[in-house]
PDB file of C-alpha atoms in Angstrom:
ATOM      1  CA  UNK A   1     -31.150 149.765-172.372  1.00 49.00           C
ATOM      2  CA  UNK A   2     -31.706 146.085-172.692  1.00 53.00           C
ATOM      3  CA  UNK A   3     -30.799 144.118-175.689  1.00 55.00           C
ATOM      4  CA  UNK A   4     -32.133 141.218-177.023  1.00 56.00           C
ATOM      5  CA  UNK A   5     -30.630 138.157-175.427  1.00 51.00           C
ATOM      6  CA  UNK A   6     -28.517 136.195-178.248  1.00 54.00           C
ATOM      7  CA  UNK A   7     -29.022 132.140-178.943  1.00 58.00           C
ATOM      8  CA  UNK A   8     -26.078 130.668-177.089  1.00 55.00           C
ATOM      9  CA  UNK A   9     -24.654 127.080-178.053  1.00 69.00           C
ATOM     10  CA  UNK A  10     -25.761 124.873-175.587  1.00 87.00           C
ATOM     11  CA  UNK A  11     -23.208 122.702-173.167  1.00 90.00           C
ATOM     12  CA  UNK A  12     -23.874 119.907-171.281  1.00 92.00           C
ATOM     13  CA  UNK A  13     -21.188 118.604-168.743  1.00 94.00           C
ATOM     14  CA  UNK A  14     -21.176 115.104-167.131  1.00 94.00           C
ATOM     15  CA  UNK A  15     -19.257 115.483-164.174  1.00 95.00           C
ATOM     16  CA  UNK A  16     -16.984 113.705-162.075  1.00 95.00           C
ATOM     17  CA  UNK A  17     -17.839 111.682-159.795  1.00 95.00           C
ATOM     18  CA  UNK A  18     -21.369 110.687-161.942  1.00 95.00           C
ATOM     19  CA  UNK A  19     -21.741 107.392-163.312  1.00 96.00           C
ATOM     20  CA  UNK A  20     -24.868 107.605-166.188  1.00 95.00           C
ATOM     21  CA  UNK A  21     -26.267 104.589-167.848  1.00 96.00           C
ATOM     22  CA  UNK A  22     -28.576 105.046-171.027  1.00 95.00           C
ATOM     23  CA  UNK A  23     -29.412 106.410-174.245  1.00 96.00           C
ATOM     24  CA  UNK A  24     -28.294 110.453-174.114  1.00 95.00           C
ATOM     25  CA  UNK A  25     -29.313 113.032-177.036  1.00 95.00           C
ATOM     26  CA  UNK A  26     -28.138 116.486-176.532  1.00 93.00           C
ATOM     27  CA  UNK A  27     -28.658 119.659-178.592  1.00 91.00           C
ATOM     28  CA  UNK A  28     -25.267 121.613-178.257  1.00 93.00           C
ATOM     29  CA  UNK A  29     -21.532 120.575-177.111  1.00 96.00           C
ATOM     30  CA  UNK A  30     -21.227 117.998-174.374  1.00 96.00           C
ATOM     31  CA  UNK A  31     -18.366 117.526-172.103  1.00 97.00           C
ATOM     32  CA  UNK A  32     -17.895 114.646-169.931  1.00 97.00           C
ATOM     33  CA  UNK A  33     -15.378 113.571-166.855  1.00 97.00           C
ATOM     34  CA  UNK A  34     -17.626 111.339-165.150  1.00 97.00           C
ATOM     35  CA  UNK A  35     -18.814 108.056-166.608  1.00 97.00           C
ATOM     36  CA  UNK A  36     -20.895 107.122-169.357  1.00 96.00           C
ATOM     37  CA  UNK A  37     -22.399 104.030-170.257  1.00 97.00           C
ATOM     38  CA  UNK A  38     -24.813 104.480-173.559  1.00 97.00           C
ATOM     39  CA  UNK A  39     -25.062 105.896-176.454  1.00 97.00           C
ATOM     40  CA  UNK A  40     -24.296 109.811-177.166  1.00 97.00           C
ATOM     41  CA  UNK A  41     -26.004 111.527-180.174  1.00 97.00           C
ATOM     42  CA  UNK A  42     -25.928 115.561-180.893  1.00 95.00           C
ATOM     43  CA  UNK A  43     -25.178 117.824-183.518  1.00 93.00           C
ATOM     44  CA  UNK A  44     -22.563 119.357-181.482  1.00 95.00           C
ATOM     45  CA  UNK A  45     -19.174 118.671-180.025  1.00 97.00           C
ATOM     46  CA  UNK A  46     -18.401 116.324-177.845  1.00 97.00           C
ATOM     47  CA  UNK A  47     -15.409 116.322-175.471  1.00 97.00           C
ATOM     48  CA  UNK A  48     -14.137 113.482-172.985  1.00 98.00           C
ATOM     49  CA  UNK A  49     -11.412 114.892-170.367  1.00 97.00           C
ATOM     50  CA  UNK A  50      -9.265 113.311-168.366  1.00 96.00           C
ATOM     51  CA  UNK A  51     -10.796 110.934-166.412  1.00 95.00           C
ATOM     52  CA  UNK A  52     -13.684 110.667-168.451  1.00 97.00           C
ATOM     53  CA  UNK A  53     -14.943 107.423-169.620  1.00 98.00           C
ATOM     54  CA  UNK A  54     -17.655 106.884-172.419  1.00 98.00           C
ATOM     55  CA  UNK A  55     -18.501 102.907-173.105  1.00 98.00           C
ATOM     56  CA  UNK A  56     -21.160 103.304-176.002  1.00 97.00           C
ATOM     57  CA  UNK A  57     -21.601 104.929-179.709  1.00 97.00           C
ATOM     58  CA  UNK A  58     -21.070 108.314-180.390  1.00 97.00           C
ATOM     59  CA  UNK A  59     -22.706 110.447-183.245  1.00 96.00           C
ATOM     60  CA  UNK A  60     -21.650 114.220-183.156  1.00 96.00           C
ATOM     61  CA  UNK A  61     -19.568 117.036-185.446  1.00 95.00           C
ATOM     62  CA  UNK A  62     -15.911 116.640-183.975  1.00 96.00           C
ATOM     63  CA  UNK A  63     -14.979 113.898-180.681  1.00 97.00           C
ATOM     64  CA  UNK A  64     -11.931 115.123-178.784  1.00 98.00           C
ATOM     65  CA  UNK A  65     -10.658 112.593-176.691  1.00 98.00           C
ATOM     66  CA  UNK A  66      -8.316 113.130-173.699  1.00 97.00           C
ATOM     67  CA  UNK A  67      -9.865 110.499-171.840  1.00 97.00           C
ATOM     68  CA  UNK A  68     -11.503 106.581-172.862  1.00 98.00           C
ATOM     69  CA  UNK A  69     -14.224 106.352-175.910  1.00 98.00           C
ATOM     70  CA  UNK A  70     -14.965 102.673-176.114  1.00 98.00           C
ATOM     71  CA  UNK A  71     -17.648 102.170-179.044  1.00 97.00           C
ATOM     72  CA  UNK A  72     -18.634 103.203-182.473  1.00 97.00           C
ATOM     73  CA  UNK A  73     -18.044 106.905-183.589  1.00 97.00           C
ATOM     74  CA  UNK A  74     -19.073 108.786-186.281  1.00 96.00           C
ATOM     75  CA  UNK A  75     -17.976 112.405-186.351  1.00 95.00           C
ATOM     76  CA  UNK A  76     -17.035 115.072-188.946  1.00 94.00           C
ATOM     77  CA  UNK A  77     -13.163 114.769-186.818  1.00 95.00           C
ATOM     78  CA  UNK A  78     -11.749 112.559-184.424  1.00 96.00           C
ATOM     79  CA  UNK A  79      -8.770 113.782-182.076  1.00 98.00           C
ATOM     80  CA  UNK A  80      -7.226 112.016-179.728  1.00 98.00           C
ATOM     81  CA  UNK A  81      -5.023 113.700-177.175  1.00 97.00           C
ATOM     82  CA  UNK A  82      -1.427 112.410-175.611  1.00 96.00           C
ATOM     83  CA  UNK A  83      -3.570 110.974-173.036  1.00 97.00           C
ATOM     84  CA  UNK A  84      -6.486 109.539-174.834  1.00 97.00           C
ATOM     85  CA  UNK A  85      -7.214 106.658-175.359  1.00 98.00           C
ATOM     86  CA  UNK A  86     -10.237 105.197-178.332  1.00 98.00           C
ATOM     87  CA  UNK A  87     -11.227 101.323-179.026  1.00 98.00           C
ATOM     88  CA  UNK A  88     -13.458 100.621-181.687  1.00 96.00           C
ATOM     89  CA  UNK A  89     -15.079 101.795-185.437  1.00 96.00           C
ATOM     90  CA  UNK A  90     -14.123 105.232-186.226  1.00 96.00           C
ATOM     91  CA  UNK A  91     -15.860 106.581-189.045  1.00 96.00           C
ATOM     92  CA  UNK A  92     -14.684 109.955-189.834  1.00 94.00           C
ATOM     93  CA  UNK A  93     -13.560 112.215-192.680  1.00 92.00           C
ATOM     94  CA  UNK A  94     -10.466 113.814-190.336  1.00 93.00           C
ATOM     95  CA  UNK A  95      -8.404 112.022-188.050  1.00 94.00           C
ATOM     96  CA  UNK A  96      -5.504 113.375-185.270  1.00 95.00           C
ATOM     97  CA  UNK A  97      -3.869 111.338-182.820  1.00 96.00           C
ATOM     98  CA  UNK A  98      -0.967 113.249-180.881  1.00 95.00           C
ATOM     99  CA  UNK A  99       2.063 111.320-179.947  1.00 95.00           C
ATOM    100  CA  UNK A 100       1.082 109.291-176.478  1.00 95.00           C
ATOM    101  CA  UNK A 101      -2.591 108.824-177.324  1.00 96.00           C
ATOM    102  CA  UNK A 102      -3.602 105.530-178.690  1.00 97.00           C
ATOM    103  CA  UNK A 103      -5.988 104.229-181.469  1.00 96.00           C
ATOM    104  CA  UNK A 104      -7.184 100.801-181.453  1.00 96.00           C
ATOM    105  CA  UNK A 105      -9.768 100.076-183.962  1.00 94.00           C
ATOM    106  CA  UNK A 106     -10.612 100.707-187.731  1.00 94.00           C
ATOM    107  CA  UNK A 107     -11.056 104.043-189.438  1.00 93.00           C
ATOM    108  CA  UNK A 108     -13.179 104.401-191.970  1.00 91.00           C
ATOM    109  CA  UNK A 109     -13.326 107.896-194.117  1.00 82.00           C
ATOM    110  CA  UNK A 110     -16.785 107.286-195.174  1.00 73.00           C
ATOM    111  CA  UNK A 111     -19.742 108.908-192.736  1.00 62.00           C
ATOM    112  CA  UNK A 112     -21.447 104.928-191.840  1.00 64.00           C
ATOM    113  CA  UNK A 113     -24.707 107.677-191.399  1.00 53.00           C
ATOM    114  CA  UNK A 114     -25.609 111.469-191.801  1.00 52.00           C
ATOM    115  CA  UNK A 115     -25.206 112.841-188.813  1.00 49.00           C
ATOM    116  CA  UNK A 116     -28.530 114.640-187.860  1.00 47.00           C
TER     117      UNK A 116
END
C-alpha cells in the first residue's frame, strides 16, 4: 500500500524580492532570482534567472546564467543565456554563451579545484 519514499534531489530557491549576504553551502540544485552577495558552494546545479543577481564565487556541477554572476566560477559547464550576463574567472571544462548574453572575463579549461 505504501512504498518507500525515494531520495529526491534537493532545491533551494532564493527568491525575489530577498537580498542574502554570506557564505551559502547547499546540498542539491539552487535557483536564485533574488540577490546574493557571498559565496555559493554545492555539488549540484546552480541556476540564476532573470533578475537574479549573484556578486561572489561559485563552486557547483553546471552554472546557467540568465541573469548577473559577478565572481569566480568553477563548474563542470558554464551557460550563459541571451539575457545573461557573467564578469569574472571562469574555470570550466564546457562553455555556451547564446547570441545576446555576454562574457566578460577569462576562461580557463582547467578545474582551479575539485569540486567537492
Amino acid at each position: 500500500m505504501f512504498t518507500q519514499k525515494k531520495d529526491s534531489p534537493q532545491l533551494s530557491f532564493i527568491a525575489q524580492g530577498c537580498e542574502l549576504t554570506g557564505d551559502f553551502h547547499f546540498n542539491g540544485d539552487v535557483m536564485i532570482s533574488g540577490k546574493l552577495l557571498g559565496d555559493i558552494s554545492t555539488q549540484g546545479n546552480v541556476v540564476v534567472e532573470a533578475g537574479g543577481e549573484v556578486n561572489g564565487d561559485i563552486q557547483c556541477q553546471d552554472i546557467n546564467i540568465t541573469g548577473l554572476v559577478k565572481g569566480t566560477v568553477q563548474c563542470q559547464k558554464l551557460y550563459i543565456s541571451s539575457t545573461g550576463l557573467f564578469e569574472g574567472d571562469a574555470y570550466s571544462e564546457k562553455l555556451e554563451v547564446i547570441d545576446g548574453g555576454q562574457f566578460l572575463g577569462q576562461r580557463h579549461r582547467d578545474a582551479k579545484l575539485t569540486i567537492a
